Amino acid sequence: MSSDTTTSEPKPQPTRKQTRRQRQAARIIDATSMGWKLILFKIVALGLLCATAVYAALVLFMNERWLIGALVVVGAAALTWIYLQRGALPAKYLAPGLVFLLIFQIFVVLYSGYVAFTNYGTGHNSTKEHAVHAIMLQTQDRVPDSPTYQISVLEESGELLASEDLYFAVSTAEGGALIGAEEQPLEPAEGAVVEDGRVVGVEGYEVLPFAELLNRQQEVTNLVVPISDDPNDGYLRTQDGQRAYQYTSRYEYDESADTMTNTETGEVYRDTGEGAFVNQAGEQLMPGWQINVGMDNFVRAVTEESIRGPLIYVTLWTFAFAFISVATTFILGLFLAMAFNDQRMKSRKYYRLVMILPYAFPGFLSALVWSGMMNQEFGFINNVFFGGAAIPWLTDPWLAKLSILIVNLWLGFPYMFLVCTGALQAIPEELSEAAQVDGAKPFQAFRSIKLPLLLTAIAPLLISSFAFNFNNFNLVYMLTGGGPRDVSAGVNVGSTDILISMVYKVAFVGSQADYGLASAFSILIFIIVGTISVIAFRKTKSFEELN
């Protein structure tokens, strides 16, 4: 019995040329797939950018911020053009960094410079129109025998940019309706539905039900709607969201004469160009408005005694604090670096690890810990080291300065220890050995050879350390808060305040904020630090020339 046997022929192996073509085809497919993914990502990213820019521009234009809105549109168009065109790879990498530089550096500097020439601050933070409106609102009394207005409280609906503002809808005797908001006087409402003398519907708005009125009672009772464009006609206010009454201000504004008159006393306040209405006695009617004052803030800083005196001693203390901090941390750090750089010392790496521990903790947290340790009554230092003595480390002007220097020495010497260790290890020991062979003593060799080379290497770091301590806000504010307070000063300032903390207090601490004066101080700080840095860097070149 016979059987047919079949043998399969071996498949032909691809040649080297075919294998190369297959690999090229695979790479093309992978590149195409990656290209489509990149294109899809680019489309999504640019879509989000354009959508955000359009939304931001609409909001800015609605609030009449024309310049910033135009900059947003131009910036978004420029970024879209950069990322849609072929090539321009450097621009695509530089564009994000350039945008953040413009927003967080250039804009901040320019805006601070602008504010320095204005009276921007508490009571002067808006326009004259808003100031008149605020004065009229603050001095309102209900009109005797005021008619009762049947109202409904509305909110916008179905709008892309709908706000959370509330509106009054007032029914009229003719069966129509008027609608208004806090900054929108009453005007005819198109498409209003009135039933039983009350508005029950307006196109584009929703009437708040009674339950919602209860939930938003404070918003409803605080809502003040102008009756007309003339603020002297008064406003409508309500207590229950159902009935409103007319209120008028004790002040009457005369737009033609640009005066504000107290109807009870007859006293007249005029716009004298100071950013507020002022009477003959020089008393200002607050709030005022923002105006350009030129160099007045800078003149105040150097001529007004209550400001000039604190500015001078704060500036002197700032220089002293920065110089002493750099000097003490450098000396201690250099001493420790030299000690632990000695080859004869054992376990040097463990000692070095311990030395940098203060540098590893956040500075503001260390300052808070030291503040508790230096507490006059319950602090660890007074109770443990001085037997419970009530030493006012943080409340006495001179002891508070000493405390800041001690804490800054604790926080700063590890940094100097690290940089000095690195610089010393980079200096060949043969130089010192050669000097000692020539008869120089170890200290002479260090002073004449190692120290100049060390200063050449770390001089820029010393300059940056000076600039850092010149603006070391965290330490001062967390440890002493700038105190103890100088009650005789015309600005909010204390004995341990440095310039940057003084600027912060003038701008943000207390009931009276003066952003214009604070910005003027900021410009002075910039000029001081910049001048010192330029001079210091020129001196570092002299070190290099000597070597």
XYZ file of C-alpha atoms in Angstrom:
547
model
C 0.000 0.000 0.000
C 1.541 3.243 -1.069
C 0.964 6.753 0.178
C 1.908 10.059 -1.426
C 4.037 12.253 0.734
C 4.228 15.999 0.070
C 7.036 18.188 1.200
C 6.541 21.975 1.638
C 9.097 24.086 -0.057
C 10.901 26.600 2.198
C 9.714 30.197 1.895
C 12.156 32.428 0.146
C 14.010 34.687 2.605
C 13.810 38.442 1.904
C 16.931 39.910 0.529
C 18.887 42.580 2.315
C 17.504 45.210 -0.053
C 13.909 44.117 0.651
C 14.544 44.179 4.413
C 15.863 47.715 4.148
C 12.779 48.770 2.194
C 10.493 47.197 4.798
C 12.253 49.071 7.585
C 12.000 52.305 5.665
C 8.289 51.688 5.090
C 7.792 50.979 8.816
C 9.611 54.181 9.727
C 7.468 56.129 7.279
C 4.307 54.664 8.801
C 5.512 55.478 12.350
C 6.499 58.984 11.299
C 3.132 59.511 9.625
C 1.301 58.274 12.712
C 3.411 60.517 14.963
C 2.864 63.414 12.582
C -0.923 63.041 12.736
C -0.798 62.845 16.529
C 1.327 66.000 16.644
C -1.024 67.788 14.273
C -4.042 66.734 16.352
C -2.355 67.925 19.548
C -1.450 71.226 17.892
C -5.036 71.754 16.711
C -6.454 71.046 20.185
C -3.901 73.279 21.917
C -4.394 76.173 19.514
C -8.170 75.724 19.740
C -8.055 76.049 23.521
C -5.720 79.047 23.222
C -7.987 80.830 20.751
C -11.140 80.024 22.736
C -9.571 81.342 25.941
C -8.285 84.448 24.156
C -11.697 85.174 22.614
C -13.442 84.776 25.972
C -10.866 86.964 27.759
C -11.023 89.617 25.031
C -14.848 89.751 25.166
C -14.828 90.146 28.938
C -12.158 92.858 28.749
C -13.958 94.761 25.980
C -17.249 94.552 27.881
C -15.477 96.150 30.849
C -13.909 98.780 28.541
C -10.362 97.470 29.016
C -9.540 98.248 25.399
C -5.738 98.196 25.572
C -5.411 94.917 27.474
C -8.111 93.323 25.325
C -6.286 94.371 22.159
C -3.011 92.969 23.542
C -4.728 89.642 24.250
C -6.029 89.463 20.670
C -2.669 90.409 19.160
C -0.804 87.948 21.396
C -3.134 85.076 20.569
C -2.906 85.858 16.841
C 0.894 85.962 17.008
C 1.096 82.604 18.833
C -1.331 81.016 16.370
C 0.712 82.271 13.412
C 3.974 80.993 14.956
C 2.698 77.473 15.601
C 0.785 77.067 12.328
C 3.588 77.957 9.966
C 6.229 75.499 8.819
C 9.674 75.802 10.321
C 10.402 78.671 12.741
C 11.465 76.074 15.319
C 13.404 78.558 17.528
C 10.355 80.831 17.721
C 8.149 77.904 18.757
C 10.477 77.096 21.647
C 10.976 80.718 22.678
C 7.344 81.856 22.431
C 6.020 80.348 25.745
C 8.936 81.695 27.753
C 8.609 85.079 26.074
C 4.892 85.218 26.916
C 5.512 84.479 30.595
C 8.382 86.999 30.628
C 6.095 89.696 29.240
C 3.265 88.895 31.669
C 5.136 88.264 34.929
C 8.170 90.521 34.479
C 7.810 93.280 31.904
C 4.137 94.006 32.571
C 4.635 94.023 36.356
C 7.584 96.421 36.101
C 5.789 98.767 33.698
C 2.563 98.723 35.713
C 4.435 99.417 38.965
C 6.154 102.318 37.238
C 2.789 103.650 36.085
C 1.203 103.331 39.545
C 4.131 105.263 41.084
C 2.918 108.381 39.253
C -0.702 108.098 40.451
C -2.571 108.489 43.736
C -3.822 104.897 43.511
C -4.707 103.600 46.980
C -7.478 103.422 49.541
C -10.202 105.844 48.543
C -8.590 106.479 45.146
C -8.959 103.217 43.262
C -11.581 103.940 40.609
C -12.918 106.556 38.222
C -14.630 109.831 39.049
C -17.969 108.480 37.828
C -17.744 105.546 40.232
C -16.704 107.888 43.059
C -19.787 110.078 42.555
C -21.958 106.968 42.459
C -20.377 105.628 45.675
C -20.811 108.921 47.546
C -24.468 109.055 46.587
C -24.990 105.452 47.693
C -23.273 105.874 51.055
C -25.445 108.770 52.173
C -28.942 107.590 51.271
C -32.163 108.204 53.167
C -35.628 107.000 52.295
C -37.800 109.663 50.701
C -40.709 110.559 53.008
C -44.044 109.353 51.576
C -42.205 107.495 48.810
C -44.549 105.644 46.455
C -44.473 101.856 46.591
C -43.054 100.195 43.489
C -44.160 96.652 42.690
C -41.000 94.847 41.596
C -39.693 91.450 40.578
C -36.091 90.375 41.011
C -34.497 88.917 37.877
C -31.253 87.350 36.747
C -29.872 86.760 33.260
C -30.445 83.443 31.526
C -29.212 81.698 28.415
C -26.249 84.014 27.851
C -22.717 82.823 27.156
C -21.284 85.617 29.265
C -24.214 85.925 31.664
C -23.227 87.518 34.933
C -24.551 86.855 38.417
C -25.933 90.401 38.739
C -29.514 90.861 39.894
C -32.062 93.190 38.265
C -35.209 94.995 39.334
C -38.197 94.795 36.999
C -40.726 97.523 37.845
C -44.253 97.558 36.429
C -45.596 100.887 35.157
C -49.105 102.353 35.260
C -49.424 101.919 31.481
C -48.929 98.133 31.790
C -45.317 98.163 30.678
C -42.144 97.445 32.620
C -38.776 98.990 33.427
C -35.624 97.025 34.187
C -32.396 98.133 35.861
C -29.354 96.933 37.783
C -26.834 98.433 40.168
C -24.886 100.155 37.392
C -27.751 100.264 34.874
C -30.508 102.867 35.409
C -34.122 101.862 34.799
C -35.002 101.558 31.111
C -37.933 100.077 29.169
C -37.943 96.266 29.108
C -38.804 94.757 25.740
C -41.014 91.673 25.745
C -42.033 92.013 29.397
C -45.105 90.123 30.639
C -47.113 91.868 33.385
C -49.854 90.127 35.366
C -51.839 91.722 38.226
C -49.498 94.719 38.265
C -46.298 92.652 38.638
C -43.713 91.596 36.072
C -43.752 87.810 35.667
C -41.432 87.439 32.695
C -38.864 89.298 30.613
C -37.167 87.934 27.518
C -33.588 86.895 28.340
C -34.182 86.935 32.113
C -35.580 84.633 34.768
C -37.753 85.783 37.676
C -36.400 84.569 40.995
C -38.943 82.426 42.865
C -39.720 83.153 46.496
C -37.424 80.375 47.782
C -34.520 81.792 45.786
C -35.260 85.268 47.151
C -34.866 83.904 50.673
C -31.585 82.189 49.804
C -30.176 85.398 48.284
C -31.786 87.807 50.710
C -28.590 89.725 51.461
C -27.880 90.285 47.758
C -31.449 91.462 47.201
C -31.490 93.893 50.124
C -28.070 95.293 49.157
C -29.120 95.906 45.547
C -29.483 99.610 44.724
C -30.863 100.518 41.282
C -30.638 104.101 39.913
C -33.958 105.555 38.784
C -32.285 107.499 35.946
C -28.908 108.638 34.644
C -29.104 111.617 37.014
C -27.951 110.388 40.464
C -29.955 113.184 42.095
C -33.205 111.399 41.101
C -32.464 108.729 43.673
C -32.462 104.942 43.791
C -34.799 102.026 44.409
C -34.181 99.638 47.303
C -36.181 96.729 48.698
C -36.309 94.678 51.873
C -38.467 91.772 50.706
C -37.959 91.530 46.936
C -41.640 92.439 46.344
C -41.898 96.164 47.042
C -39.290 98.888 46.557
C -39.065 102.492 47.746
C -37.223 105.572 46.602
C -34.056 106.661 48.361
C -32.099 109.860 47.752
C -28.664 110.989 48.868
C -27.907 113.777 51.315
C -25.495 115.074 48.693
C -26.484 116.677 45.415
C -24.130 116.479 42.475
C -23.973 119.389 40.013
C -22.271 118.050 36.892
C -21.994 121.454 35.187
C -20.321 123.094 38.186
C -18.527 119.856 39.151
C -19.536 120.223 42.798
C -21.025 118.040 45.499
C -23.342 119.871 47.920
C -24.549 118.643 51.299
C -28.285 119.405 51.210
C -28.501 119.386 55.023
C -25.670 121.807 55.805
C -25.235 123.574 52.461
C -21.502 122.806 52.453
C -20.013 122.652 48.961
C -17.217 120.258 47.898
C -15.351 120.994 44.660
C -13.025 119.065 42.372
C -9.709 120.863 42.859
C -7.593 118.382 40.929
C -6.608 116.308 43.978
C -8.633 113.260 43.013
C -11.466 114.040 45.447
C -14.133 116.629 46.248
C -12.670 119.136 48.724
C -14.389 121.844 50.801
C -12.941 125.199 51.765
C -11.458 123.749 54.975
C -9.460 121.217 52.946
C -11.536 118.219 54.016
C -11.938 115.562 51.330
C -15.152 113.749 50.589
C -14.347 110.049 50.272
C -14.119 108.030 48.192
C -12.098 109.859 45.584
C -10.781 108.685 42.239
C -7.506 107.806 40.613
C -5.507 110.563 38.872
C -1.956 111.125 37.692
C 0.063 113.067 40.253
C 3.412 113.207 38.472
C 6.391 113.152 40.826
C 4.324 113.869 43.950
C 4.924 110.430 45.487
C 8.693 110.778 45.075
C 8.572 114.327 46.428
C 6.559 113.141 49.441
C 9.105 110.425 50.128
C 11.970 112.924 50.447
C 10.257 116.088 51.727
C 7.464 114.965 54.081
C 9.133 114.568 57.464
C 6.851 111.790 58.715
C 7.834 109.724 55.660
C 11.392 110.920 55.043
C 12.620 110.075 58.548
C 11.395 106.451 58.511
C 12.608 106.047 54.914
C 16.136 107.150 55.862
C 16.574 104.890 58.873
C 14.895 101.953 57.122
C 17.299 102.413 54.192
C 20.322 102.564 56.523
C 19.156 99.463 58.398
C 18.543 97.654 55.098
C 22.126 98.320 53.986
C 23.480 97.325 57.398
C 21.382 94.171 57.482
C 22.441 93.113 53.977
C 26.156 93.829 54.517
C 26.338 92.249 57.981
C 24.360 89.211 56.829
C 26.650 88.610 53.852
C 29.792 89.207 55.916
C 28.839 86.984 58.867
C 27.503 84.115 56.779
C 30.558 84.262 54.498
C 33.035 84.308 57.372
C 31.358 81.433 59.225
C 30.842 79.438 56.033
C 34.473 79.961 54.953
C 35.772 78.979 58.388
C 33.757 75.757 58.400
C 34.716 74.995 54.800
C 38.398 75.371 55.632
C 38.035 73.237 58.751
C 36.201 70.408 56.981
C 38.492 70.631 53.951
C 41.449 69.542 56.077
C 42.510 66.060 55.021
C 43.403 65.166 58.610
C 39.770 65.447 59.811
C 37.911 62.156 59.934
C 34.215 61.658 59.030
C 34.171 64.938 57.152
C 31.235 63.940 54.957
C 29.007 63.445 58.007
C 29.957 66.820 59.448
C 29.246 68.445 56.095
C 25.838 66.799 56.007
C 25.009 68.208 59.437
C 26.189 71.683 58.399
C 23.758 71.949 55.486
C 20.683 70.865 57.476
C 19.527 74.472 58.197
C 19.680 75.085 54.443
C 17.417 72.092 53.788
C 14.436 73.505 55.715
C 12.193 76.236 54.249
C 13.328 79.664 55.393
C 9.884 80.931 56.377
C 9.281 77.822 58.506
C 12.625 78.227 60.285
C 11.814 81.885 60.942
C 8.499 80.910 62.561
C 10.275 78.315 64.736
C 12.844 80.881 65.848
C 10.045 83.354 66.561
C 8.560 80.881 69.023
C 11.958 80.096 70.568
C 12.602 83.830 71.130
C 9.255 84.510 72.737
C 9.775 86.786 75.738
C 7.618 84.816 78.176
C 7.445 81.243 76.900
C 10.407 80.978 74.537
C 12.868 78.096 74.718
C 15.898 80.415 74.753
C 14.765 82.490 77.740
C 13.487 79.523 79.757
C 16.388 77.135 79.120
C 19.492 79.252 78.532
C 18.664 82.268 80.712
C 16.741 80.679 83.577
C 13.365 82.167 82.707
C 14.552 85.751 82.213
C 12.106 87.898 80.244
C 14.521 89.096 77.552
C 12.557 91.012 74.866
C 14.271 89.483 71.847
C 11.563 90.519 69.411
C 10.021 93.586 71.066
C 13.079 95.700 71.866
C 14.268 97.645 68.780
C 17.984 96.748 69.103
C 17.496 93.200 70.348
C 15.038 92.591 67.503
C 17.717 93.675 65.008
C 20.223 91.358 66.695
C 17.712 88.513 66.602
C 17.210 88.933 62.881
C 20.975 88.854 62.278
C 21.360 85.726 64.420
C 18.556 83.879 62.662
C 19.808 84.945 59.239
C 23.283 83.690 60.173
C 21.729 80.314 61.035
C 19.854 80.223 57.732
C 22.618 81.600 55.509
C 25.899 80.038 56.566
C 25.180 76.592 54.986
C 24.954 78.210 51.556
C 28.268 79.981 52.027
C 29.733 76.753 53.413
C 28.748 74.914 50.230
C 30.084 77.491 47.772
C 33.304 78.012 49.734
C 33.870 74.252 49.934
C 33.501 73.940 46.191
C 35.768 76.910 45.506
C 38.475 75.687 47.923
C 38.487 72.219 46.399
C 38.992 73.779 42.966
C 42.179 75.589 44.104
C 45.297 73.367 43.745
C 47.024 72.662 47.057
C 50.371 72.957 45.274
C 50.036 76.730 45.321
C 49.896 76.885 49.116
C 52.661 74.309 49.466
C 54.896 76.285 47.115
C 54.265 79.461 49.111
C 55.123 77.709 52.377
C 58.322 76.327 50.825
C 59.241 79.912 49.972
C 58.877 80.811 53.652
C 55.275 81.987 53.870
C 53.292 81.047 56.937
C 49.984 79.166 56.458
C 47.872 82.277 57.136
C 50.006 84.370 54.772
C 49.660 81.725 52.057
C 45.889 81.677 52.556
C 45.560 85.480 52.563
C 47.837 86.089 49.570
C 46.972 83.091 47.372
C 43.793 81.227 48.282
C 41.626 84.148 49.362
C 42.050 86.195 46.133
C 41.334 83.104 44.038
C 38.365 82.285 46.257
C 36.940 85.800 45.952
C 37.337 85.710 42.186
C 35.261 82.535 42.053
C 32.493 83.483 44.480
C 32.320 87.290 44.126
C 29.221 87.082 41.859
C 27.576 84.830 44.466
C 28.343 87.370 47.191
C 26.709 90.074 45.080
C 23.622 87.938 44.519
C 23.554 87.132 48.238
C 23.625 90.860 49.013
C 20.735 91.475 46.611
C 18.805 88.579 48.183
C 19.294 89.864 51.732
C 18.491 93.398 50.612
C 15.014 92.057 49.771
C 14.802 89.286 52.396
C 11.118 89.808 53.068
C 10.334 86.323 54.421
C 12.752 86.470 57.346
C 11.761 89.947 58.530
C 8.031 89.448 58.175
C 7.910 85.958 59.672
C 10.248 86.669 62.585
C 9.306 90.148 63.793
C 6.675 91.402 61.379
C 8.919 94.436 60.974
C 8.240 95.456 64.576
C 8.321 96.928 67.051
C 6.099 99.557 65.429
C 7.257 103.167 65.109
C 4.126 105.055 66.184
C 5.621 108.456 65.277
C 6.062 107.567 61.593
C 3.634 108.771 58.950
C 3.629 105.312 57.329
C 3.231 101.813 58.709
C 6.842 100.940 59.582
C 8.770 99.285 62.417
C 12.302 99.156 63.775
C 13.304 95.979 61.927
C 11.562 96.731 58.650
C 13.710 96.688 55.556
C 12.693 98.518 52.417
C 10.788 95.650 50.852
C 8.748 94.935 53.994
C 8.094 98.651 54.357
C 6.770 98.702 50.786
C 4.537 95.721 51.553
C 3.102 97.385 54.650
C 2.473 100.694 52.873
C 0.658 98.855 50.090
C -1.249 96.077 51.836
C -1.217 96.323 55.650
C -3.525 98.572 57.624
C -6.713 100.391 56.795
C -5.030 102.920 54.474
C -3.193 101.427 51.493
C -1.097 103.731 49.311
C -0.115 101.815 46.190
C 1.323 104.897 44.494
C 3.772 105.608 47.319
C 4.654 101.916 47.604
C 5.414 101.762 43.877
C 7.606 104.841 44.200
C 9.530 103.089 46.983
C 9.857 100.022 44.730
C 11.454 102.106 41.994
C 13.901 103.557 44.525
C 14.793 100.025 45.675
C 15.357 98.950 42.079
C 17.667 101.903 41.465
C 19.641 101.223 44.654
C 20.071 97.488 44.071
C 20.834 97.981 40.387
C 23.480 100.630 41.096
C 25.181 98.527 43.755
C 25.125 95.449 41.521
C 26.707 97.310 38.592
C 29.449 98.743 40.801
C 30.071 95.387 42.457
C 30.298 93.494 39.166
C 32.815 96.023 37.909
C 34.842 95.359 41.032
C 34.753 91.637 40.303
C 36.424 92.358 36.966
C 39.214 94.063 38.871
C 39.721 90.812 40.803
C 40.116 88.971 37.520
C 42.574 91.550 36.185
C 44.728 91.218 39.307
C 44.940 87.484 38.790
